[in-house]
PDB file of C-alpha atoms in Angstrom:
ATOM      1  CA  MET F  30      80.375  19.996  86.321  1.00  0.00           C
ATOM      2  CA  GLY F  31      80.807  23.695  87.531  1.00  0.00           C
ATOM      3  CA  VAL F  32      77.198  24.255  87.380  1.00  0.00           C
ATOM      4  CA  ILE F  33      75.747  21.606  89.156  1.00  0.00           C
ATOM      5  CA  GLY F  34      78.400  18.823  90.628  1.00  0.00           C
ATOM      6  CA  GLN F  35      80.550  21.604  92.412  1.00  0.00           C
ATOM      7  CA  PRO F  36      77.474  23.492  94.020  1.00  0.00           C
ATOM      8  CA  LEU F  37      76.190  20.282  95.103  1.00  0.00           C
ATOM      9  CA  PHE F  38      79.362  19.166  96.489  1.00  0.00           C
ATOM     10  CA  VAL F  39      80.069  22.534  98.408  1.00  0.00           C
ATOM     11  CA  SER F  40      76.685  22.123  99.780  1.00  0.00           C
ATOM     12  CA  TRP F  41      77.453  18.590 100.994  1.00  0.00           C
ATOM     13  CA  VAL F  42      80.824  19.279 102.613  1.00  0.00           C
ATOM     14  CA  THR F  43      79.193  22.247 104.537  1.00  0.00           C
ATOM     15  CA  ALA F  44      76.603  20.720 105.681  1.00  0.00           C
ATOM     16  CA  GLU F  45      78.522  17.617 106.688  1.00  0.00           C
ATOM     17  CA  LEU F  46      81.170  20.194 108.620  1.00  0.00           C
ATOM     18  CA  GLN F  47      78.415  21.533 110.610  1.00  0.00           C
ATOM     19  CA  GLY F  48      76.980  18.139 111.632  1.00  0.00           C
ATOM     20  CA  ASN F  49      73.706  18.220 110.071  1.00  0.00           C
ATOM     21  CA  THR F  50      72.090  14.694 109.750  1.00  0.00           C
ATOM     22  CA  SER F  51      68.525  15.828 108.584  1.00  0.00           C
ATOM     23  CA  SER F  52      66.831  13.779 105.737  1.00  0.00           C
ATOM     24  CA  THR F  53      67.828  16.762 103.818  1.00  0.00           C
ATOM     25  CA  TYR F  54      71.433  16.336 104.289  1.00  0.00           C
ATOM     26  CA  CYS F  55      71.028  12.667 103.043  1.00  0.00           C
ATOM     27  CA  ILE F  56      69.020  13.547 100.098  1.00  0.00           C
ATOM     28  CA  ARG F  57      71.903  16.425  99.345  1.00  0.00           C
ATOM     29  CA  THR F  58      74.487  13.693  99.744  1.00  0.00           C
ATOM     30  CA  LEU F  59      73.048  11.184  97.271  1.00  0.00           C
ATOM     31  CA  LEU F  60      72.553  13.639  94.676  1.00  0.00           C
ATOM     32  CA  SER F  61      75.813  15.342  95.101  1.00  0.00           C
ATOM     33  CA  ARG F  62      77.696  11.731  95.045  1.00  0.00           C
ATOM     34  CA  ILE F  63      75.382  10.711  91.830  1.00  0.00           C
ATOM     35  CA  ALA F  64      75.935  13.989  90.043  1.00  0.00           C
ATOM     36  CA  LEU F  65      79.520  14.121  90.603  1.00  0.00           C
ATOM     37  CA  ARG F  66      79.834  10.550  89.536  1.00  0.00           C
ATOM     38  CA  VAL F  67      77.474  11.014  86.300  1.00  0.00           C
ATOM     39  CA  LEU F  68      79.252  14.496  85.424  1.00  0.00           C
ATOM     40  CA  GLY F  69      82.949  13.547  86.022  1.00  0.00           C
ATOM     41  CA  ILE F  70      82.725  10.328  83.672  1.00  0.00           C
ATOM     42  CA  ALA F  71      80.679  12.444  80.998  1.00  0.00           C
ATOM     43  CA  SER F  72      82.976  14.721  80.960  1.00  0.00           C
ATOM     44  CA  LEU F  73      85.999  12.473  80.511  1.00  0.00           C
ATOM     45  CA  SER F  74      83.897  10.817  78.089  1.00  0.00           C
ATOM     46  CA  HIS F  75      83.547  14.175  76.145  1.00  0.00           C
ATOM     47  CA  LEU F  76      87.062  14.775  76.184  1.00  0.00           C
ATOM     48  CA  ALA F  77      87.771  11.408  74.558  1.00  0.00           C
ATOM     49  CA  MET F  78      85.230  11.891  71.920  1.00  0.00           C
ATOM     50  CA  MET F  79      86.920  15.426  71.127  1.00  0.00           C
ATOM     51  CA  ASN F  80      90.339  13.780  71.026  1.00  0.00           C
ATOM     52  CA  VAL F  81      88.987  11.266  68.443  1.00  0.00           C
ATOM     53  CA  GLU F  82      87.438  14.035  66.430  1.00  0.00           C
ATOM     54  CA  ARG F  83      90.802  15.668  66.219  1.00  0.00           C
ATOM     55  CA  TYR F  84      92.702  12.434  65.561  1.00  0.00           C
ATOM     56  CA  ILE F  85      90.421  11.681  62.639  1.00  0.00           C
ATOM     57  CA  ALA F  86      90.935  15.264  61.345  1.00  0.00           C
ATOM     58  CA  ILE F  87      94.797  14.817  61.306  1.00  0.00           C
ATOM     59  CA  LYS F  88      95.011  11.209  60.207  1.00  0.00           C
ATOM     60  CA  HIS F  89      92.055  11.081  57.506  1.00  0.00           C
ATOM     61  CA  PRO F  90      91.927  14.835  56.597  1.00  0.00           C
ATOM     62  CA  LEU F  91      90.252  13.812  53.019  1.00  0.00           C
ATOM     63  CA  GLN F  92      87.686  11.678  54.420  1.00  0.00           C
ATOM     64  CA  TYR F  93      86.831  14.060  57.479  1.00  0.00           C
ATOM     65  CA  GLU F  94      83.953  15.680  56.146  1.00  0.00           C
ATOM     66  CA  THR F  95      82.367  12.589  55.562  1.00  0.00           C
ATOM     67  CA  ILE F  96      83.356  10.608  58.730  1.00  0.00           C
ATOM     68  CA  VAL F  97      82.349  13.693  61.157  1.00  0.00           C
ATOM     69  CA  THR F  98      79.340  15.345  60.555  1.00  0.00           C
ATOM     70  CA  GLU F  99      77.317  17.216  63.190  1.00  0.00           C
ATOM     71  CA  ASN F 100      74.571  14.690  63.215  1.00  0.00           C
ATOM     72  CA  ARG F 101      76.986  12.054  63.959  1.00  0.00           C
ATOM     73  CA  LEU F 102      78.678  13.875  66.764  1.00  0.00           C
ATOM     74  CA  THR F 103      75.305  15.056  68.616  1.00  0.00           C
ATOM     75  CA  PHE F 104      74.244  11.453  68.192  1.00  0.00           C
ATOM     76  CA  LEU F 105      77.584  10.059  70.037  1.00  0.00           C
ATOM     77  CA  SER F 106      77.205  12.550  72.466  1.00  0.00           C
ATOM     78  CA  VAL F 107      73.540  11.662  73.374  1.00  0.00           C
ATOM     79  CA  LEU F 108      74.717   8.283  73.305  1.00  0.00           C
ATOM     80  CA  LEU F 109      77.711   9.130  75.872  1.00  0.00           C
ATOM     81  CA  TRP F 110      75.010  10.860  78.209  1.00  0.00           C
ATOM     82  CA  ILE F 111      72.535   7.992  78.139  1.00  0.00           C
ATOM     83  CA  THR F 112      75.380   5.490  78.340  1.00  0.00           C
ATOM     84  CA  VAL F 113      76.858   7.318  81.623  1.00  0.00           C
ATOM     85  CA  ILE F 114      73.200   7.616  83.216  1.00  0.00           C
ATOM     86  CA  LEU F 115      72.480   4.076  82.826  1.00  0.00           C
ATOM     87  CA  LEU F 116      75.794   2.794  83.966  1.00  0.00           C
ATOM     88  CA  THR F 117      76.205   5.491  86.973  1.00  0.00           C
ATOM     89  CA  VAL F 118      72.917   5.780  88.489  1.00  0.00           C
ATOM     90  CA  PRO F 119      71.738   2.053  89.064  1.00  0.00           C
ATOM     91  CA  LEU F 120      75.539   1.158  90.050  1.00  0.00           C
ATOM     92  CA  SER F 121      75.538   4.020  92.610  1.00  0.00           C
ATOM     93  CA  PHE F 122      72.424   2.412  94.608  1.00  0.00           C
ATOM     94  CA  ALA F 123      74.337  -1.108  94.204  1.00  0.00           C
ATOM     95  CA  ASP F 124      77.648  -2.394  95.470  1.00  0.00           C
ATOM     96  CA  ASN F 125      80.280   0.356  95.975  1.00  0.00           C
ATOM     97  CA  ASN F 126      82.840  -2.134  94.995  1.00  0.00           C
ATOM     98  CA  LEU F 127      80.788  -3.022  91.440  1.00  0.00           C
ATOM     99  CA  TYR F 128      80.624   0.788  90.825  1.00  0.00           C
ATOM    100  CA  LEU F 129      84.311   1.405  91.423  1.00  0.00           C
ATOM    101  CA  THR F 130      85.149  -1.251  88.984  1.00  0.00           C
ATOM    102  CA  VAL F 131      82.804  -0.076  86.389  1.00  0.00           C
ATOM    103  CA  ASP F 132      84.151   3.471  86.945  1.00  0.00           C
ATOM    104  CA  ASN F 133      87.863   2.871  87.125  1.00  0.00           C
ATOM    105  CA  SER F 134      87.586   0.834  83.993  1.00  0.00           C
ATOM    106  CA  THR F 135      85.601   3.412  82.128  1.00  0.00           C
ATOM    107  CA  MET F 136      88.236   6.131  83.355  1.00  0.00           C
ATOM    108  CA  PHE F 137      91.350   3.786  82.239  1.00  0.00           C
ATOM    109  CA  LEU F 138      89.588   3.407  78.714  1.00  0.00           C
ATOM    110  CA  CYS F 139      88.676   7.073  78.282  1.00  0.00           C
ATOM    111  CA  MET F 140      92.226   8.160  79.351  1.00  0.00           C
ATOM    112  CA  ALA F 141      93.954   5.508  77.223  1.00  0.00           C
ATOM    113  CA  ILE F 142      92.096   6.724  74.227  1.00  0.00           C
ATOM    114  CA  ILE F 143      92.974  10.450  75.283  1.00  0.00           C
ATOM    115  CA  PHE F 144      96.425   9.280  75.706  1.00  0.00           C
ATOM    116  CA  TYR F 145      96.827   7.483  72.582  1.00  0.00           C
ATOM    117  CA  CYS F 146      95.281  10.311  70.406  1.00  0.00           C
ATOM    118  CA  GLN F 147      97.566  13.160  71.894  1.00  0.00           C
ATOM    119  CA  ILE F 148     100.676  10.645  71.111  1.00  0.00           C
ATOM    120  CA  VAL F 149      99.547  10.219  67.399  1.00  0.00           C
ATOM    121  CA  LEU F 150      98.486  13.943  67.183  1.00  0.00           C
ATOM    122  CA  TYR F 151     101.837  15.043  68.335  1.00  0.00           C
ATOM    123  CA  TYR F 152     103.952  12.832  65.867  1.00  0.00           C
ATOM    124  CA  GLU F 153     101.797  13.540  63.151  1.00  0.00           C
ATOM    125  CA  THR F 154     102.083  17.161  63.786  1.00  0.00           C
ATOM    126  CA  ARG F 155     105.928  16.932  64.054  1.00  0.00           C
ATOM    127  CA  TRP F 156     105.969  15.018  60.624  1.00  0.00           C
ATOM    128  CA  HIS F 157     103.992  17.990  59.224  1.00  0.00           C
ATOM    129  CA  GLN F 158     106.611  20.448  60.686  1.00  0.00           C
ATOM    130  CA  LYS F 159     109.249  18.855  59.217  1.00  0.00           C
ATOM    131  CA  GLU F 160     107.815  18.412  55.825  1.00  0.00           C
ATOM    132  CA  ILE F 161     107.021  22.352  55.799  1.00  0.00           C
ATOM    133  CA  ALA F 162     110.377  23.064  57.228  1.00  0.00           C
ATOM    134  CA  ALA F 163     112.065  20.881  54.221  1.00  0.00           C
ATOM    135  CA  GLN F 164     109.914  23.091  51.842  1.00  0.00           C
ATOM    136  CA  GLN F 165     111.203  26.679  53.349  1.00  0.00           C
ATOM    137  CA  VAL F 166     114.390  28.149  51.510  1.00  0.00           C
ATOM    138  CA  SER F 167     116.754  29.645  54.131  1.00  0.00           C
ATOM    139  CA  LEU F 168     118.293  27.242  56.682  1.00  0.00           C
ATOM    140  CA  GLU F 169     117.952  30.267  59.327  1.00  0.00           C
ATOM    141  CA  ALA F 170     113.862  29.809  58.683  1.00  0.00           C
ATOM    142  CA  ARG F 171     114.274  25.966  58.939  1.00  0.00           C
ATOM    143  CA  GLU F 172     115.814  26.251  62.393  1.00  0.00           C
ATOM    144  CA  LYS F 173     113.567  28.782  63.650  1.00  0.00           C
ATOM    145  CA  PHE F 174     110.383  26.663  62.399  1.00  0.00           C
ATOM    146  CA  LEU F 175     111.374  23.509  63.898  1.00  0.00           C
ATOM    147  CA  LYS F 176     112.834  25.275  67.115  1.00  0.00           C
ATOM    148  CA  GLU F 177     109.132  25.917  67.944  1.00  0.00           C
ATOM    149  CA  LYS F 178     107.543  23.084  69.712  1.00  0.00           C
ATOM    150  CA  LYS F 179     104.108  24.350  70.390  1.00  0.00           C
ATOM    151  CA  ALA F 180     102.283  21.021  70.003  1.00  0.00           C
ATOM    152  CA  PHE F 181     105.004  19.018  72.398  1.00  0.00           C
ATOM    153  CA  LYS F 182     104.046  21.752  75.017  1.00  0.00           C
ATOM    154  CA  LEU F 183     100.442  21.578  74.139  1.00  0.00           C
ATOM    155  CA  THR F 184     100.179  18.066  74.358  1.00  0.00           C
ATOM    156  CA  THR F 185     102.396  17.666  77.583  1.00  0.00           C
ATOM    157  CA  THR F 186     100.235  19.979  79.404  1.00  0.00           C
ATOM    158  CA  VAL F 187      97.042  18.475  78.562  1.00  0.00           C
ATOM    159  CA  LEU F 188      98.226  15.251  79.622  1.00  0.00           C
ATOM    160  CA  ILE F 189      99.621  16.720  82.937  1.00  0.00           C
ATOM    161  CA  PHE F 190      96.612  18.082  83.865  1.00  0.00           C
ATOM    162  CA  LEU F 191      94.614  15.261  82.576  1.00  0.00           C
ATOM    163  CA  ILE F 192      96.683  12.849  85.019  1.00  0.00           C
ATOM    164  CA  LEU F 193      96.230  15.650  87.770  1.00  0.00           C
ATOM    165  CA  CYS F 194      92.491  15.779  87.765  1.00  0.00           C
ATOM    166  CA  TYR F 195      92.132  12.139  87.732  1.00  0.00           C
TER     167      TYR F 195
END
């Protein structure tokens, strides 16, 4: 997104502010719009994929090695890219309302997956912290351990930035 999408967007906005209406401007506008759409949904879907991978690691630690393999992650990543390109590019040339419906549905699905995984991971992390704290010897060490809420802070930060960005 930062290497392709943002420079295209800056180029498009700069040409628009200068009042450029040439055929180059039209091509730049079309490329910029398609690139931003593809890269935005691809990045969000990959964030969802990473959250599912973390979810599996925490919820199913014994089966993690057999469920999550490098080949499966690569295949899923390629499948996500192909799906995003096949959904986004043709719909960019079709009816804008249809594109927005599909795009918003995809964003909602990805964000719902991310929210669900983050919330479950937070509760699992808290449960693990309490289990570990129960095994601590001193009361002071247990209170100090439970007082730190790094998982809550991280989850909250991720979710807030996700909401702000999308």
